[in-house]
Amino acid sequence: MTFNNKLALAVAVASMSSQVQALEVAEIDGTTFSVGGYIKAEGILTDPDGGDRYFDSSARQSRLNFKVDREIEGHDVTAFVEGDFWDNATDTSDTSYAMRLRHAYVKVDNLTLGQTWTGQFYASAPFDVRILDFYGTGVGTIAGSGAVVRPDLVLHYTTGGFRFSFQDPVYSDADVPDMVASYTHRTQAGHAFNLAVTGREVETGLDDSEFGAAISLAGKLNFGDTSVALSGYTGEGNNIQAGWGYNGAASPGTIARKGEVDANGELVSTTGFSAGVSHRFTERLSGNVRYGQVTADEVSPAVEDDTLQVTNVNLIYTYLPGLDLGIEWRDRNALTMPLRPGGQQVELMAMYKF
C-alpha cells in the first residue's frame, strides 16, 4: 500500500475511532508516522442533590493524535500532538464543538518539553484504577480533578525511577516554575510505588505570595486478576491541582475561586486519600470500585462540608478488540470542578480505541 493510501486510510479510521495503541501510517527514511485516538459516546443520567433529574449525551471526549518517531544521531526523538473536541465550552445547546489542544510536546531520550501532563499527574494516575467519569479522575490524589492538568509548558526529565518536572506556574507573577520531584519503584512481582514532593509559589491576594508544598505516596499492588490502588497526600498551596479548597471546589479563575488561600490570605492545606480495587472477571469483562476524598482544613461558612467524597463503581466489557462498552454508577457529596453537581450519576459509554 502506498503512503498516500495509508494516510487516507488512517484519516478515515481516525474520523470514527480512538486512542491508546496507535495506527502506524508509514515509515519513511527511518521516520515512523502514527495516528491514534478514540471515539467515545456517552449518555449520563444525573440525579443531583436538591434538583431534578436530567439526561445528557455527547461524543465530545473523542480525540485524535499524531506522532512522529525518529532516531537522530543516536537519540530517540518523538513529536506528539493530540486534541479533543471538548472546546472548553459549557453550553451544550451548541453541538458544533471546536477542537482544543491537549498535548503538544517533543521528547528527546529522557527529556520532554511542551504541553502535556503535570508531574502531579504522573505521580498518581499510573497507580490508580480506571473510571469512566471525565471529571472525576484522581479525586483524593495529589493530582485531583483540578483544572491545571496540562499546563502551557512542562519540562520533564526522567532518570532511572526519578522524574523531575518544571511547569508553567499557575500564579502568573511567580518567580519560579511550579516543581515536582518523584520516584517510582517497581517490583518483580508487579507492584509499583511512587513518592512525590511538589512545590510552587502561591498568590495570596495581598500583593504578596507564599511557597506551598505537598507530599504524596501512591501505590498499586497486583495479585493476578485483582489489583489494589492506594494513595494519600497532604500539603498546602496545591488546591488548584487537588480540585478542592477554601470555598469548596477549586477553579482556574480569581484567587478566591482557586481555593488556595483563606479570607486572611493564608494558605489552606488539604489532605486526601483514595482506594480502589480492579478485578478481571474474564478476558473481556473487568470491574472497578474506587473511593476518594479530600479535606480542607478551613472552608467558608457557606460550605457545609469541608470534605469532598466521590465513589465510582463500573463494569467494562471489551466487545471487540479496541471496542469497550461500560456502565458506571457514581456519587459525590458536593459540586466538583468543573460542572459536576453533588448527587448520583449513571453513565453508559461506548469507546473505540485505535
JSON list of C-alpha atoms in Angstrom, two decimals, residues 215-343:
[
{"chain": "A", "resi": 215, "resn": "ILE", "atom": "CA", "xyz": [3.97, 15.25, 49.70]},
{"chain": "A", "resi": 216, "resn": "SER", "atom": "CA", "xyz": [2.29, 12.21, 48.16]},
{"chain": "A", "resi": 217, "resn": "LEU", "atom": "CA", "xyz": [2.58, 8.43, 48.33]},
{"chain": "A", "resi": 218, "resn": "ALA", "atom": "CA", "xyz": [0.80, 6.22, 45.79]},
{"chain": "A", "resi": 219, "resn": "GLY", "atom": "CA", "xyz": [0.98, 2.53, 45.02]},
{"chain": "A", "resi": 220, "resn": "LYS", "atom": "CA", "xyz": [-0.59, -0.30, 43.07]},
{"chain": "A", "resi": 221, "resn": "LEU", "atom": "CA", "xyz": [-0.47, -3.93, 44.20]},
{"chain": "A", "resi": 222, "resn": "ASN", "atom": "CA", "xyz": [-1.13, -6.69, 41.65]},
{"chain": "A", "resi": 223, "resn": "PHE", "atom": "CA", "xyz": [-2.49, -10.11, 42.64]},
{"chain": "A", "resi": 224, "resn": "GLY", "atom": "CA", "xyz": [-3.22, -11.98, 39.44]},
{"chain": "A", "resi": 225, "resn": "ASP", "atom": "CA", "xyz": [-6.59, -10.83, 38.14]},
{"chain": "A", "resi": 226, "resn": "THR", "atom": "CA", "xyz": [-7.03, -8.37, 41.01]},
{"chain": "A", "resi": 227, "resn": "SER", "atom": "CA", "xyz": [-5.16, -5.14, 41.72]},
{"chain": "A", "resi": 228, "resn": "VAL", "atom": "CA", "xyz": [-5.41, -2.71, 44.63]},
{"chain": "A", "resi": 229, "resn": "ALA", "atom": "CA", "xyz": [-4.62, 1.01, 44.28]},
{"chain": "A", "resi": 230, "resn": "LEU", "atom": "CA", "xyz": [-3.90, 3.25, 47.27]},
{"chain": "A", "resi": 231, "resn": "SER", "atom": "CA", "xyz": [-2.74, 6.85, 47.57]},
{"chain": "A", "resi": 232, "resn": "GLY", "atom": "CA", "xyz": [-2.52, 9.63, 50.12]},
{"chain": "A", "resi": 233, "resn": "TYR", "atom": "CA", "xyz": [-1.19, 13.17, 50.21]},
{"chain": "A", "resi": 234, "resn": "THR", "atom": "CA", "xyz": [-1.08, 16.26, 52.39]},
{"chain": "A", "resi": 235, "resn": "GLY", "atom": "CA", "xyz": [0.14, 19.81, 51.88]},
{"chain": "A", "resi": 236, "resn": "GLU", "atom": "CA", "xyz": [-0.76, 23.41, 51.20]},
{"chain": "A", "resi": 237, "resn": "GLY", "atom": "CA", "xyz": [-0.86, 25.59, 48.12]},
{"chain": "A", "resi": 238, "resn": "ASN", "atom": "CA", "xyz": [-1.76, 22.72, 45.79]},
{"chain": "A", "resi": 239, "resn": "ASN", "atom": "CA", "xyz": [-5.52, 23.16, 45.95]},
{"chain": "A", "resi": 240, "resn": "ILE", "atom": "CA", "xyz": [-5.82, 24.10, 42.29]},
{"chain": "A", "resi": 241, "resn": "GLN", "atom": "CA", "xyz": [-4.45, 20.65, 41.40]},
{"chain": "A", "resi": 242, "resn": "ALA", "atom": "CA", "xyz": [-6.46, 18.89, 44.12]},
{"chain": "A", "resi": 243, "resn": "GLY", "atom": "CA", "xyz": [-9.72, 20.46, 42.93]},
{"chain": "A", "resi": 244, "resn": "TRP", "atom": "CA", "xyz": [-10.83, 21.33, 46.47]},
{"chain": "A", "resi": 245, "resn": "GLY", "atom": "CA", "xyz": [-10.03, 24.05, 49.00]},
{"chain": "A", "resi": 246, "resn": "TYR", "atom": "CA", "xyz": [-11.34, 27.21, 50.60]},
{"chain": "A", "resi": 247, "resn": "ASN", "atom": "CA", "xyz": [-14.93, 27.77, 49.41]},
{"chain": "A", "resi": 248, "resn": "GLY", "atom": "CA", "xyz": [-15.06, 24.20, 48.14]},
{"chain": "A", "resi": 249, "resn": "ALA", "atom": "CA", "xyz": [-14.39, 23.34, 44.51]},
{"chain": "A", "resi": 250, "resn": "ALA", "atom": "CA", "xyz": [-11.29, 24.95, 43.02]},
{"chain": "A", "resi": 251, "resn": "SER", "atom": "CA", "xyz": [-11.47, 26.83, 39.73]},
{"chain": "A", "resi": 252, "resn": "PRO", "atom": "CA", "xyz": [-8.84, 28.45, 37.47]},
{"chain": "A", "resi": 253, "resn": "GLY", "atom": "CA", "xyz": [-10.33, 31.92, 37.85]},
{"chain": "A", "resi": 254, "resn": "THR", "atom": "CA", "xyz": [-9.77, 34.54, 40.54]},
{"chain": "A", "resi": 255, "resn": "ILE", "atom": "CA", "xyz": [-7.67, 33.92, 43.66]},
{"chain": "A", "resi": 256, "resn": "ALA", "atom": "CA", "xyz": [-10.81, 33.34, 45.71]},
{"chain": "A", "resi": 257, "resn": "ARG", "atom": "CA", "xyz": [-12.07, 30.70, 43.31]},
{"chain": "A", "resi": 258, "resn": "LYS", "atom": "CA", "xyz": [-8.81, 28.77, 43.32]},
{"chain": "A", "resi": 259, "resn": "GLY", "atom": "CA", "xyz": [-9.38, 27.84, 46.95]},
{"chain": "A", "resi": 260, "resn": "GLU", "atom": "CA", "xyz": [-5.70, 28.09, 47.91]},
{"chain": "A", "resi": 261, "resn": "VAL", "atom": "CA", "xyz": [-5.92, 30.93, 50.42]},
{"chain": "A", "resi": 262, "resn": "ASP", "atom": "CA", "xyz": [-8.48, 31.80, 53.07]},
{"chain": "A", "resi": 263, "resn": "ALA", "atom": "CA", "xyz": [-10.12, 35.17, 53.74]},
{"chain": "A", "resi": 264, "resn": "ASN", "atom": "CA", "xyz": [-6.98, 36.35, 55.54]},
{"chain": "A", "resi": 265, "resn": "GLY", "atom": "CA", "xyz": [-4.65, 35.44, 52.67]},
{"chain": "A", "resi": 266, "resn": "GLU", "atom": "CA", "xyz": [-3.22, 32.41, 54.49]},
{"chain": "A", "resi": 267, "resn": "LEU", "atom": "CA", "xyz": [-2.51, 29.18, 52.61]},
{"chain": "A", "resi": 268, "resn": "VAL", "atom": "CA", "xyz": [-5.14, 26.50, 53.09]},
{"chain": "A", "resi": 269, "resn": "SER", "atom": "CA", "xyz": [-3.94, 22.92, 53.48]},
{"chain": "A", "resi": 270, "resn": "THR", "atom": "CA", "xyz": [-5.68, 19.82, 52.17]},
{"chain": "A", "resi": 271, "resn": "THR", "atom": "CA", "xyz": [-5.30, 16.12, 52.90]},
{"chain": "A", "resi": 272, "resn": "GLY", "atom": "CA", "xyz": [-6.63, 13.42, 50.63]},
{"chain": "A", "resi": 273, "resn": "PHE", "atom": "CA", "xyz": [-6.61, 9.70, 50.04]},
{"chain": "A", "resi": 274, "resn": "SER", "atom": "CA", "xyz": [-8.02, 7.22, 47.56]},
{"chain": "A", "resi": 275, "resn": "ALA", "atom": "CA", "xyz": [-8.51, 3.46, 47.47]},
{"chain": "A", "resi": 276, "resn": "GLY", "atom": "CA", "xyz": [-9.56, 1.31, 44.55]},
{"chain": "A", "resi": 277, "resn": "VAL", "atom": "CA", "xyz": [-9.90, -2.32, 43.51]},
{"chain": "A", "resi": 278, "resn": "SER", "atom": "CA", "xyz": [-9.86, -3.65, 39.95]},
{"chain": "A", "resi": 279, "resn": "HIS", "atom": "CA", "xyz": [-10.78, -7.22, 39.03]},
{"chain": "A", "resi": 280, "resn": "ARG", "atom": "CA", "xyz": [-10.78, -9.03, 35.70]},
{"chain": "A", "resi": 281, "resn": "PHE", "atom": "CA", "xyz": [-13.69, -11.48, 35.72]},
{"chain": "A", "resi": 282, "resn": "THR", "atom": "CA", "xyz": [-12.95, -12.84, 32.25]},
{"chain": "A", "resi": 283, "resn": "GLU", "atom": "CA", "xyz": [-10.67, -11.93, 29.34]},
{"chain": "A", "resi": 284, "resn": "ARG", "atom": "CA", "xyz": [-13.30, -9.40, 28.23]},
{"chain": "A", "resi": 285, "resn": "LEU", "atom": "CA", "xyz": [-15.07, -8.28, 31.43]},
{"chain": "A", "resi": 286, "resn": "SER", "atom": "CA", "xyz": [-13.49, -6.19, 34.20]},
{"chain": "A", "resi": 287, "resn": "GLY", "atom": "CA", "xyz": [-14.78, -4.12, 37.09]},
{"chain": "A", "resi": 288, "resn": "ASN", "atom": "CA", "xyz": [-13.52, -1.27, 39.25]},
{"chain": "A", "resi": 289, "resn": "VAL", "atom": "CA", "xyz": [-14.52, 0.17, 42.62]},
{"chain": "A", "resi": 290, "resn": "ARG", "atom": "CA", "xyz": [-12.96, 3.44, 43.78]},
{"chain": "A", "resi": 291, "resn": "TYR", "atom": "CA", "xyz": [-13.38, 5.81, 46.70]},
{"chain": "A", "resi": 292, "resn": "GLY", "atom": "CA", "xyz": [-11.60, 9.15, 47.04]},
{"chain": "A", "resi": 293, "resn": "GLN", "atom": "CA", "xyz": [-11.84, 12.04, 49.46]},
{"chain": "A", "resi": 294, "resn": "VAL", "atom": "CA", "xyz": [-10.05, 15.30, 50.13]},
{"chain": "A", "resi": 295, "resn": "THR", "atom": "CA", "xyz": [-10.45, 17.55, 53.18]},
{"chain": "A", "resi": 296, "resn": "ALA", "atom": "CA", "xyz": [-9.58, 21.24, 53.50]},
{"chain": "A", "resi": 297, "resn": "ASP", "atom": "CA", "xyz": [-8.51, 22.48, 56.93]},
{"chain": "A", "resi": 298, "resn": "GLU", "atom": "CA", "xyz": [-10.66, 25.59, 56.54]},
{"chain": "A", "resi": 299, "resn": "VAL", "atom": "CA", "xyz": [-13.68, 26.41, 54.42]},
{"chain": "A", "resi": 300, "resn": "SER", "atom": "CA", "xyz": [-16.11, 29.27, 54.04]},
{"chain": "A", "resi": 301, "resn": "PRO", "atom": "CA", "xyz": [-19.21, 29.28, 56.27]},
{"chain": "A", "resi": 302, "resn": "ALA", "atom": "CA", "xyz": [-21.16, 28.89, 53.03]},
{"chain": "A", "resi": 303, "resn": "VAL", "atom": "CA", "xyz": [-19.70, 25.38, 52.56]},
{"chain": "A", "resi": 304, "resn": "GLU", "atom": "CA", "xyz": [-21.49, 22.85, 54.75]},
{"chain": "A", "resi": 305, "resn": "ASP", "atom": "CA", "xyz": [-18.88, 20.09, 54.49]},
{"chain": "A", "resi": 306, "resn": "ASP", "atom": "CA", "xyz": [-15.11, 20.57, 54.35]},
{"chain": "A", "resi": 307, "resn": "THR", "atom": "CA", "xyz": [-14.62, 17.09, 52.85]},
{"chain": "A", "resi": 308, "resn": "LEU", "atom": "CA", "xyz": [-15.25, 16.10, 49.23]},
{"chain": "A", "resi": 309, "resn": "GLN", "atom": "CA", "xyz": [-16.16, 12.43, 48.80]},
{"chain": "A", "resi": 310, "resn": "VAL", "atom": "CA", "xyz": [-16.50, 10.61, 45.48]},
{"chain": "A", "resi": 311, "resn": "THR", "atom": "CA", "xyz": [-17.37, 6.94, 44.84]},
{"chain": "A", "resi": 312, "resn": "ASN", "atom": "CA", "xyz": [-17.20, 5.16, 41.47]},
{"chain": "A", "resi": 313, "resn": "VAL", "atom": "CA", "xyz": [-18.32, 1.63, 40.57]},
{"chain": "A", "resi": 314, "resn": "ASN", "atom": "CA", "xyz": [-18.12, 0.36, 36.99]},
{"chain": "A", "resi": 315, "resn": "LEU", "atom": "CA", "xyz": [-18.12, -2.63, 34.67]},
{"chain": "A", "resi": 316, "resn": "ILE", "atom": "CA", "xyz": [-16.25, -2.54, 31.36]},
{"chain": "A", "resi": 317, "resn": "TYR", "atom": "CA", "xyz": [-16.78, -5.14, 28.63]},
{"chain": "A", "resi": 318, "resn": "THR", "atom": "CA", "xyz": [-14.46, -5.47, 25.63]},
{"chain": "A", "resi": 319, "resn": "TYR", "atom": "CA", "xyz": [-16.94, -6.40, 22.92]},
{"chain": "A", "resi": 320, "resn": "LEU", "atom": "CA", "xyz": [-14.28, -6.42, 20.20]},
{"chain": "A", "resi": 321, "resn": "PRO", "atom": "CA", "xyz": [-10.55, -5.67, 20.37]},
{"chain": "A", "resi": 322, "resn": "GLY", "atom": "CA", "xyz": [-10.38, -1.89, 20.85]},
{"chain": "A", "resi": 323, "resn": "LEU", "atom": "CA", "xyz": [-14.14, -1.54, 21.41]},
{"chain": "A", "resi": 324, "resn": "ASP", "atom": "CA", "xyz": [-15.23, -1.17, 25.05]},
{"chain": "A", "resi": 325, "resn": "LEU", "atom": "CA", "xyz": [-18.74, -0.90, 26.44]},
{"chain": "A", "resi": 326, "resn": "GLY", "atom": "CA", "xyz": [-19.16, 0.33, 30.00]},
{"chain": "A", "resi": 327, "resn": "ILE", "atom": "CA", "xyz": [-21.55, 1.34, 32.74]},
{"chain": "A", "resi": 328, "resn": "GLU", "atom": "CA", "xyz": [-20.67, 3.34, 35.85]},
{"chain": "A", "resi": 329, "resn": "TRP", "atom": "CA", "xyz": [-22.54, 4.48, 38.94]},
{"chain": "A", "resi": 330, "resn": "ARG", "atom": "CA", "xyz": [-21.02, 7.33, 40.90]},
{"chain": "A", "resi": 331, "resn": "ASP", "atom": "CA", "xyz": [-21.87, 9.54, 43.80]},
{"chain": "A", "resi": 332, "resn": "ARG", "atom": "CA", "xyz": [-20.32, 12.76, 45.11]},
{"chain": "A", "resi": 333, "resn": "ASN", "atom": "CA", "xyz": [-21.36, 14.82, 48.09]},
{"chain": "A", "resi": 334, "resn": "ALA", "atom": "CA", "xyz": [-20.55, 18.25, 46.62]},
{"chain": "A", "resi": 335, "resn": "LEU", "atom": "CA", "xyz": [-20.05, 20.21, 43.43]},
{"chain": "A", "resi": 336, "resn": "THR", "atom": "CA", "xyz": [-16.67, 19.43, 41.91]},
{"chain": "A", "resi": 337, "resn": "MET", "atom": "CA", "xyz": [-14.69, 21.44, 39.45]},
{"chain": "A", "resi": 338, "resn": "PRO", "atom": "CA", "xyz": [-15.86, 21.71, 36.82]},
{"chain": "A", "resi": 339, "resn": "LEU", "atom": "CA", "xyz": [-19.59, 21.36, 36.32]},
{"chain": "A", "resi": 340, "resn": "ARG", "atom": "CA", "xyz": [-20.30, 18.15, 38.21]},
{"chain": "A", "resi": 341, "resn": "PRO", "atom": "CA", "xyz": [-23.10, 18.55, 40.79]},
{"chain": "A", "resi": 342, "resn": "GLY", "atom": "CA", "xyz": [-23.36, 16.80, 44.10]},
{"chain": "A", "resi": 343, "resn": "GLY", "atom": "CA", "xyz": [-25.54, 13.71, 43.79]}
]
